Coordinates of C-alpha atoms in Angstrom, one line a residue:
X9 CA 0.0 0.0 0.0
X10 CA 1.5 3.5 -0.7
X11 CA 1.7 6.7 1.2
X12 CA -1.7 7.2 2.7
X13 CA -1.7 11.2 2.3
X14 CA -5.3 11.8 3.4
X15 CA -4.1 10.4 7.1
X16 CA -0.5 12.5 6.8
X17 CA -2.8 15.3 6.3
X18 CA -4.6 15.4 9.5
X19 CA -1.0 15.3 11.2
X20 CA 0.2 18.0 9.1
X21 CA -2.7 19.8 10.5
X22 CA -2.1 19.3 13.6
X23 CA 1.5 20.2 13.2
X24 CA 0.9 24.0 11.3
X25 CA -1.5 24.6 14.4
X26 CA 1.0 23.7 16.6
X27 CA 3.5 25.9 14.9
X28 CA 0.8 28.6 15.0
X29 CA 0.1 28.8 18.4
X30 CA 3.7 29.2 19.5
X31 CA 4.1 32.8 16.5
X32 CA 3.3 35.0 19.3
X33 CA 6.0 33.9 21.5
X34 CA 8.9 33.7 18.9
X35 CA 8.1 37.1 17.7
X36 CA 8.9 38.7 21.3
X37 CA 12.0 36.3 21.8
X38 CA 12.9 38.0 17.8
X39 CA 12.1 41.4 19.2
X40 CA 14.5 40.8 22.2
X41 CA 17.1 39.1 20.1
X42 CA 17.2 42.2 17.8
X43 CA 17.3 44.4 21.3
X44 CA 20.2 42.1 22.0
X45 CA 22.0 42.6 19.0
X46 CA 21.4 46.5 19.0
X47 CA 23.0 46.8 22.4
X48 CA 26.1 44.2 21.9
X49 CA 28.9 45.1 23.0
X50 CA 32.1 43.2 21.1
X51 CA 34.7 44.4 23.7
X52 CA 32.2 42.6 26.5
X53 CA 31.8 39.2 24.8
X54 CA 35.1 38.8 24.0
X55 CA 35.9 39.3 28.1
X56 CA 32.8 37.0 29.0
X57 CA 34.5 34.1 27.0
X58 CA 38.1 35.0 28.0
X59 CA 36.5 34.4 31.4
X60 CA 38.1 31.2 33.6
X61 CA 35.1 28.7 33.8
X62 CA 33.3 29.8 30.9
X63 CA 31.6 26.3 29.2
X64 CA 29.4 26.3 26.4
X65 CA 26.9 23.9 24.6
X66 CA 26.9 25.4 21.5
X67 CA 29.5 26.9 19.6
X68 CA 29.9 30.7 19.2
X69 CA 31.3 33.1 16.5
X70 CA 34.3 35.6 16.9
X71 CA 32.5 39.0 16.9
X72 CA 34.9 42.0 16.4
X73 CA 32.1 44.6 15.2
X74 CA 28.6 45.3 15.7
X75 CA 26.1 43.0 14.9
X76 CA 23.6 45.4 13.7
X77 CA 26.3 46.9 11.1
X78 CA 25.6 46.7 7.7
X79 CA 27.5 47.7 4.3
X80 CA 26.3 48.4 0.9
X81 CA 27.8 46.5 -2.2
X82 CA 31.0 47.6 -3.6
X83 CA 29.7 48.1 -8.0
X84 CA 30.2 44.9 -10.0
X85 CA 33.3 45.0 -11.8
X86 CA 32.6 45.4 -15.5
X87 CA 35.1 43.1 -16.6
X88 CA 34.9 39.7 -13.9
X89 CA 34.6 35.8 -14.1
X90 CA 32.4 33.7 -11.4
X91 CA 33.0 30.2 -11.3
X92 CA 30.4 27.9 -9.7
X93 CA 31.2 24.4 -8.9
X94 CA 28.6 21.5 -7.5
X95 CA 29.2 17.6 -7.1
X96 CA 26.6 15.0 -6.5
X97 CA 27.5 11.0 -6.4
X98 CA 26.3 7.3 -6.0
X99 CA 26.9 5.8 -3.0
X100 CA 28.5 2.4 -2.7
X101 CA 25.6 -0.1 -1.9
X102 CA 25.3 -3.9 -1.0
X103 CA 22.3 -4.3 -3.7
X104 CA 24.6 -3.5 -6.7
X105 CA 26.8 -6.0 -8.2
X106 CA 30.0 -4.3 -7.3
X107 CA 31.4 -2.8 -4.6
X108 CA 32.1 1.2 -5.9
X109 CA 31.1 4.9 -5.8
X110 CA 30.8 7.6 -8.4
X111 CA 31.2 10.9 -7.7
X112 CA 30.3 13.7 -10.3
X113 CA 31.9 17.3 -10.1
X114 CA 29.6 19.9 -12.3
X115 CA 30.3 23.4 -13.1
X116 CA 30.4 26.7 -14.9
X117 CA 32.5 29.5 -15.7
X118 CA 30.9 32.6 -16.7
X119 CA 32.9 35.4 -18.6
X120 CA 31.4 38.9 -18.5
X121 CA 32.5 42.3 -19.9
X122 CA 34.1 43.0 -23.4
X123 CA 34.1 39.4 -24.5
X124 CA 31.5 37.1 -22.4
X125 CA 31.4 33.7 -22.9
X126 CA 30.4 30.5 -20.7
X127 CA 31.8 27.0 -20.1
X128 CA 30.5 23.8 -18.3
X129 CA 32.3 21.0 -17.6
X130 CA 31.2 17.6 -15.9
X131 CA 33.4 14.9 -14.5
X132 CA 32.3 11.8 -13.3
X133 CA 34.7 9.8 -11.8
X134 CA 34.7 6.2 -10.2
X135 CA 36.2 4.5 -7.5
X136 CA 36.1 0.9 -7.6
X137 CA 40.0 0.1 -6.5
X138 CA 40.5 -1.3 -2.7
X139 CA 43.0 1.7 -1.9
X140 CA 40.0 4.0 -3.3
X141 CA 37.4 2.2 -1.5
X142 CA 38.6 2.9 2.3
X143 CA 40.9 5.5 4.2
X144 CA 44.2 3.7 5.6
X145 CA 46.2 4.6 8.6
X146 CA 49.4 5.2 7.1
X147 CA 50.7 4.2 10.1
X148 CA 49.0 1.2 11.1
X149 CA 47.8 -0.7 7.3
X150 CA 45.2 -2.5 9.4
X151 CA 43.7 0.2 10.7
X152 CA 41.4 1.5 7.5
X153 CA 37.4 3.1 7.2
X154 CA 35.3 2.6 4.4
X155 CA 34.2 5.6 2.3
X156 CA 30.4 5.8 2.4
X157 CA 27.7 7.7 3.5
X158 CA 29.1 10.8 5.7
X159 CA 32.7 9.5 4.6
X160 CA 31.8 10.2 1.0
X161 CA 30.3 13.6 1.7
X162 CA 33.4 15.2 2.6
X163 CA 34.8 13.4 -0.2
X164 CA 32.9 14.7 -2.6
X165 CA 33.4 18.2 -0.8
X166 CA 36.8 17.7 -1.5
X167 CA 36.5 16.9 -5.4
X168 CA 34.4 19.9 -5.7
X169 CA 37.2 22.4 -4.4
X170 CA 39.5 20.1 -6.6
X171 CA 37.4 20.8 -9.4
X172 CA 37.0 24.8 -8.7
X173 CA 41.3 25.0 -8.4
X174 CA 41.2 23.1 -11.7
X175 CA 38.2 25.4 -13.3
X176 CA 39.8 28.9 -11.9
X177 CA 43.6 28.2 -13.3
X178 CA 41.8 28.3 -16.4
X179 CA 40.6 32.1 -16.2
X180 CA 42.6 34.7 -17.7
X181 CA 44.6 36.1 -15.0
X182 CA 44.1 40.1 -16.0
X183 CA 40.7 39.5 -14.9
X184 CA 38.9 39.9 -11.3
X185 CA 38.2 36.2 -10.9
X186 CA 35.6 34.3 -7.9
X187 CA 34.7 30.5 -7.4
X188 CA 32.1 29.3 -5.8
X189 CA 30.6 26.2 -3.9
X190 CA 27.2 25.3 -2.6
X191 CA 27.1 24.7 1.3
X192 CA 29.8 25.3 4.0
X193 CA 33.7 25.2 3.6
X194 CA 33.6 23.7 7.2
X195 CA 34.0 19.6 7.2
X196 CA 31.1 19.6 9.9
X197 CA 31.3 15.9 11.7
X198 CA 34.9 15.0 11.3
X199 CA 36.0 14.9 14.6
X200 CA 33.3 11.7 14.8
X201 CA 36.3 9.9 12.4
X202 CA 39.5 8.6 13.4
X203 CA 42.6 11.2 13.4
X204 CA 44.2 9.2 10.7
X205 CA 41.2 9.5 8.6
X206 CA 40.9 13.0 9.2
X207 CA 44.7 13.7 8.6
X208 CA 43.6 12.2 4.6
X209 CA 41.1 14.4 4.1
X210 CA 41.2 17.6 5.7
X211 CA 44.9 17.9 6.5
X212 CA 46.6 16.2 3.5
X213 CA 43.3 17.2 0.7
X214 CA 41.3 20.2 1.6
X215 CA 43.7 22.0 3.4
X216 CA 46.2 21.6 0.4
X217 CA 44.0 22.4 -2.2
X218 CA 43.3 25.7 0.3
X219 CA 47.1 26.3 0.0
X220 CA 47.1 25.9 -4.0
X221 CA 44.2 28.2 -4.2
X222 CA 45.7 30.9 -1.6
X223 CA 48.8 30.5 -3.7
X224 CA 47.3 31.5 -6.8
X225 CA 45.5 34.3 -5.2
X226 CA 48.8 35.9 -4.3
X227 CA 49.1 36.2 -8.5
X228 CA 46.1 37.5 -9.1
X229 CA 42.7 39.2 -7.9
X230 CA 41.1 35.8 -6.7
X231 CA 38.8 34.9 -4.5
X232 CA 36.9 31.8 -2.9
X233 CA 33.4 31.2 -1.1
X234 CA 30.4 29.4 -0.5
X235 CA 26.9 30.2 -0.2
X236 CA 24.3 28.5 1.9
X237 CA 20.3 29.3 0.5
X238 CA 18.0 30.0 3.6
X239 CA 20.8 29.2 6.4
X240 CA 19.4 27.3 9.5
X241 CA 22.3 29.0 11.5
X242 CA 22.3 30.4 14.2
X243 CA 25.9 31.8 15.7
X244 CA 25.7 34.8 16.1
X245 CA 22.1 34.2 18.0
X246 CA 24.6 32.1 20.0
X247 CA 26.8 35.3 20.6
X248 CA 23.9 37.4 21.8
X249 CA 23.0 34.2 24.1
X250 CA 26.1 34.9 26.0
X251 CA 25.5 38.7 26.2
X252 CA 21.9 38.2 27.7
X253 CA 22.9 35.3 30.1
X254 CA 22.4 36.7 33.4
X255 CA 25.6 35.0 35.6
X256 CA 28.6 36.4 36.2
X257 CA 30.3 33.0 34.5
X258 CA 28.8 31.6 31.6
X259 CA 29.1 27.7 32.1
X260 CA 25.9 25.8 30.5
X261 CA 26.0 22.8 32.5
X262 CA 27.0 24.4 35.9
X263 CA 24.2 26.6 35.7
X264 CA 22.1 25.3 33.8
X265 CA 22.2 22.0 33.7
X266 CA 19.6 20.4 35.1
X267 CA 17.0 23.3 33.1
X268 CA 15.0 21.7 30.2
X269 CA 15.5 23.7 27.2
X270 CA 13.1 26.8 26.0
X271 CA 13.0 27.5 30.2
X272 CA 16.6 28.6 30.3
X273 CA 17.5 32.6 30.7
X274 CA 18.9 32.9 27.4
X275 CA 16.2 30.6 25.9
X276 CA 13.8 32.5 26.7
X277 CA 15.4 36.3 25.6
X278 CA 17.1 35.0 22.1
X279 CA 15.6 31.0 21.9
X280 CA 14.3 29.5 18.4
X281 CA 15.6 32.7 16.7
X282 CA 17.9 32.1 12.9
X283 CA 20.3 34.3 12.0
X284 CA 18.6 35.3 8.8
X285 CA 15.6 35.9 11.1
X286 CA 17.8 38.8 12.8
X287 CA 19.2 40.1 9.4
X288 CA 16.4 40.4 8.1
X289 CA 15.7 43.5 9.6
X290 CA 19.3 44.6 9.8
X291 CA 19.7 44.5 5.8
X292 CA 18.7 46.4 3.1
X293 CA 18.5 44.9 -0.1
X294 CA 22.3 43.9 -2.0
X295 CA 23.2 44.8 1.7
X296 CA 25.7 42.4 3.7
X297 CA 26.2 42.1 7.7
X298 CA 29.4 42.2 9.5
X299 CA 32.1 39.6 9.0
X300 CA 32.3 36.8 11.7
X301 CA 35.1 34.2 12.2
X302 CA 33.9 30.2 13.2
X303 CA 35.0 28.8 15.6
X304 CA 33.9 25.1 14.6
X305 CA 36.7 22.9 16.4
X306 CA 37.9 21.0 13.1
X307 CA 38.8 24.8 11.4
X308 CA 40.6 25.2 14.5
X309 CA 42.6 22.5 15.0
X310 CA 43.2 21.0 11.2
X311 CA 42.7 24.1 8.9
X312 CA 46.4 25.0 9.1
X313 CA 45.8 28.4 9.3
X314 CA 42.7 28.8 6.8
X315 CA 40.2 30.6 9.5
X316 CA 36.8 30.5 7.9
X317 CA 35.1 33.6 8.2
X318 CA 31.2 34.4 7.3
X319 CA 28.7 37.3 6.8
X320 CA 24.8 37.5 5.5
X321 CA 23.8 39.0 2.4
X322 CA 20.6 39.9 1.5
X323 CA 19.4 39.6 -2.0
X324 CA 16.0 40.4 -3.2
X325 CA 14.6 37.1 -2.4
X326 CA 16.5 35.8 1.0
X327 CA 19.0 36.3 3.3
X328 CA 21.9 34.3 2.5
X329 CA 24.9 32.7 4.6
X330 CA 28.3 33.3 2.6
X331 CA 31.7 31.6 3.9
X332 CA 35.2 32.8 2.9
X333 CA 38.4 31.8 4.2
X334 CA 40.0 34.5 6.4
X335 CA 42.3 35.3 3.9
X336 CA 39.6 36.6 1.9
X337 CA 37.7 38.0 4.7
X338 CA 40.9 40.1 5.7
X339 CA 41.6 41.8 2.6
X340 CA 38.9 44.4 2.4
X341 CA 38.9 44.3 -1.9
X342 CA 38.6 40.3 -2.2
X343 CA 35.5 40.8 0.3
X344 CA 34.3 43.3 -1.8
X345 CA 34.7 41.4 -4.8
X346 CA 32.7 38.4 -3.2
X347 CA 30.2 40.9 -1.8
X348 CA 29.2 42.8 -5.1
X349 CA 29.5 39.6 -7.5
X350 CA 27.2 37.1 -5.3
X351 CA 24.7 39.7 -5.3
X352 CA 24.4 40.0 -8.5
X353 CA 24.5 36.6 -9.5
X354 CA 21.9 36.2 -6.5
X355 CA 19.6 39.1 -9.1
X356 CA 21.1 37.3 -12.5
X357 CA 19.7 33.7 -10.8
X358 CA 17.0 34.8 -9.7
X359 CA 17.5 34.6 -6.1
X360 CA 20.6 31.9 -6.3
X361 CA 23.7 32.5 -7.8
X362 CA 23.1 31.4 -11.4
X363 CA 27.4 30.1 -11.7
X364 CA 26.1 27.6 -8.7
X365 CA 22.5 27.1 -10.1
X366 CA 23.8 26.1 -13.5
X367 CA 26.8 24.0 -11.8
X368 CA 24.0 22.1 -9.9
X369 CA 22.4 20.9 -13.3
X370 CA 26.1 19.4 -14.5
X371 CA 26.6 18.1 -11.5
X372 CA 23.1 16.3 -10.0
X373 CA 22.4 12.6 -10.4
X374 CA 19.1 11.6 -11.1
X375 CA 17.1 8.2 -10.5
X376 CA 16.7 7.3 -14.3
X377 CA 20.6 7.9 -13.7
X378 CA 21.5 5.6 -11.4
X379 CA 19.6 3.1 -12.3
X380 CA 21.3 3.2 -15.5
X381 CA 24.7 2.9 -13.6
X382 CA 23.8 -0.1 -12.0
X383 CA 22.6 -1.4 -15.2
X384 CA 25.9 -0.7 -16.8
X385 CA 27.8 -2.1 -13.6
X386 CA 25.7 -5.2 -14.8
X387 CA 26.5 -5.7 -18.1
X388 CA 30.1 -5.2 -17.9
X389 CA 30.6 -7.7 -14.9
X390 CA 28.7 -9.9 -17.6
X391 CA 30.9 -9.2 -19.9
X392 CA 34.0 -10.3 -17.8
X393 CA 31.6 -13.7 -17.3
X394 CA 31.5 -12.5 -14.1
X395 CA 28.2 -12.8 -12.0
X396 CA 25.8 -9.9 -12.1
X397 CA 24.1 -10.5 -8.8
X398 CA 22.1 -8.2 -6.5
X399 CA 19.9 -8.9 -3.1
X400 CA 16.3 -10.0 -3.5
X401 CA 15.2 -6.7 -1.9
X402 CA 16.3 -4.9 -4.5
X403 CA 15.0 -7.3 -7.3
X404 CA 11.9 -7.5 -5.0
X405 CA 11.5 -4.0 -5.8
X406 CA 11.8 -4.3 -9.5
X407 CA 9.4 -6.5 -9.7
X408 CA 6.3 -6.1 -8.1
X409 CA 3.5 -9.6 -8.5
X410 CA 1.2 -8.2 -6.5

């Protein structure tokens, strides 16, 4: 029997009443979040977390500036390059006849000014090989993971930076040049892996590729970021949770412990509220906030000195979460660059970067897709002789006698 949407319905119901009843509440806990941010002082926050005993549950942003500031987009250069990047794969799975993954890197250069032009490319690549199959401790053989799932993802994150290097060393070098990826340049969820995993692909791939890219920065006006579409983030919410906690000491679990959540001093001045909620009403449209630096552990610890730094943009459709290494976010013409350039590919979109949008249709994988990749897995095994098996609950589903 399929999806019975007539019952889902009722719940769904139920749920948009729920969500209704609680509008009043989240509006005064936004009004008091945007009296938070009006008030905040950096010089303050920054002594509150120098504090001895300070421990927090949730991680906070470095705030050097107001968070109510707001600047106006530098003008577009007239002669510039964007270069979007997106990747997409097939996961290795028990119900195809071969143990392997496919990853597939899409993009698009656009060229505009005196002589515009555009270029996609699309690379899929597979990894059927043992060494490409799982990570191994270089010092230990025996010690290995297999790349799947959440492995893969950061992966595929680095191939996509691979494949923006490869892309930008391809634009003339006399010409204000960005690339772009979709999502975060933080490798959220690594510190869940084993350090020798983690040394392979942040430390020894993303991080090197972050070098390269730096490096040809230094020849040229270059610049890197990433864009997040209707962020569900909420840092510098976080920051303002620490200015409106009312102890002398901020320490979560000392203090509040034992509180169950949405009853908790700062839950109930600055709780449930996004960042874009708070921007919202900061910005003006093409407008961006102030730059904040992450302090996610991994960038910490394993981004050998590539901070990643972020601000909201709004556009005419959203606000929007852009990341740039600090190297970028330091050199006030690079952010400039990314500033006035994702705006306007944000209006050339409409209301997503059209380099990124345009990336995303090279790049994405569809169902017909993969089931034609598992057919062609198929066929060549066959071809070998070899057997081209898969589990009954996979053939089950093929073929349906009822």
């Amino acid at each position: 029997m399929a999806l019975d949407l007539n019952r889902t319905a009722v719940q769904i119901d139920d749920m948009a009443a729920a969500l209704s009843a609680g509008t009043a509440d989240r509006s005064l806990r936004l009004a008091s979040a945007l009296d938070a941010a009006q008030s905040f002082d950096p010089a303050a926050y920054a002594t509150r977390l120098a504090q001895p005993g300070t421990e927090l549950n949730w991680s906070v942003p470095q705030v050097h500036e107001r968070v109510d500031a707001s600047y106006v987009a530098p003008p577009v250069p007239e002669e510039h390059c964007v270069v979007g990047v997106d990747g997409s794969h097939i996961d290795v799975s028990r119900h195809i006849p071969a143990h392997c993954y496919l990853i597939n890197i899409g993009g698009m250069s656009l060229r505009y000014g005196n002589e515009p032009g555009a270029d996609v490319f699309c690379t899929p690549r597979l990894y059927a090989s043992q060494d490409e199959l799982v990570i191994r401790d270089r010092y230990a053989p025996y010690r290995e993971e297999t790349i799947s799932g959440a492995l893969l993802d950061a992966k595929r994150a680095v191939e996509e930076l691979r494949g923006l290097l490869n892309a930008l060393r391809e634009v003339p070098e006399d010409i204000p040049a960005i690339g772009l990826v979709d999502g975060s340049l933080i490798l959220f969820g690594m510190h869940r892996h084993p350090d020798f995993v983690v040394r392979q692909l942040v430390d020894d791939d993303y991080v090197a590729l972050l070098d390269e890219i730096r490096s040809l920065s230094s020849r040229r006006t270059l610049a890197i970021a990433s864009y997040i579409s209707l962020p569900r983030s909420r840092e510098v919410v976080n920051a303002l949770r620490v200015a409106v906690c009312p102890y002398p000491v901020p320490s979560c679990d000392r203090e509040c412990g034992t509180i169950r959540r949405d009853e908790r001093p700062c839950d109930k001045e600055v709780g449930g509220v996004l960042d874009r909620q708070l921007f919202a009403h900061f910005l003006g449209i093409s407008e961006r906030s102030a730059v904040f630096g992450s302090n996610a552990e991994i960038v910490r610890n394993r981004y050998g000195g590539h901070g990643v730094s972020f601000f909201y943009v709004r556009t005419e459709d959203e606000v929007g979460r852009v990341e740039v290494p600090d190297w970028v976010a330091e050199d006030e013409a690079l952010l400039g660059l990314v500033h006035s350039l994702v705006v306007e590919q944000c209006r050339l979109g409409p209301g997503y970067p059209v380099a990124l949008k345009e990336a995303h249709e090279q790049a994405v994988v569809t169902g017909a897709d993969r089931q034609h990749f598992v057919e062609l897995v198929a066929s060549a095994l066959e071809q070998q002789g070899m057997s081209a098996y898969s589990s009954e609950k996979n053939n089950s589903k093929m073929r349906r006698w009822i």
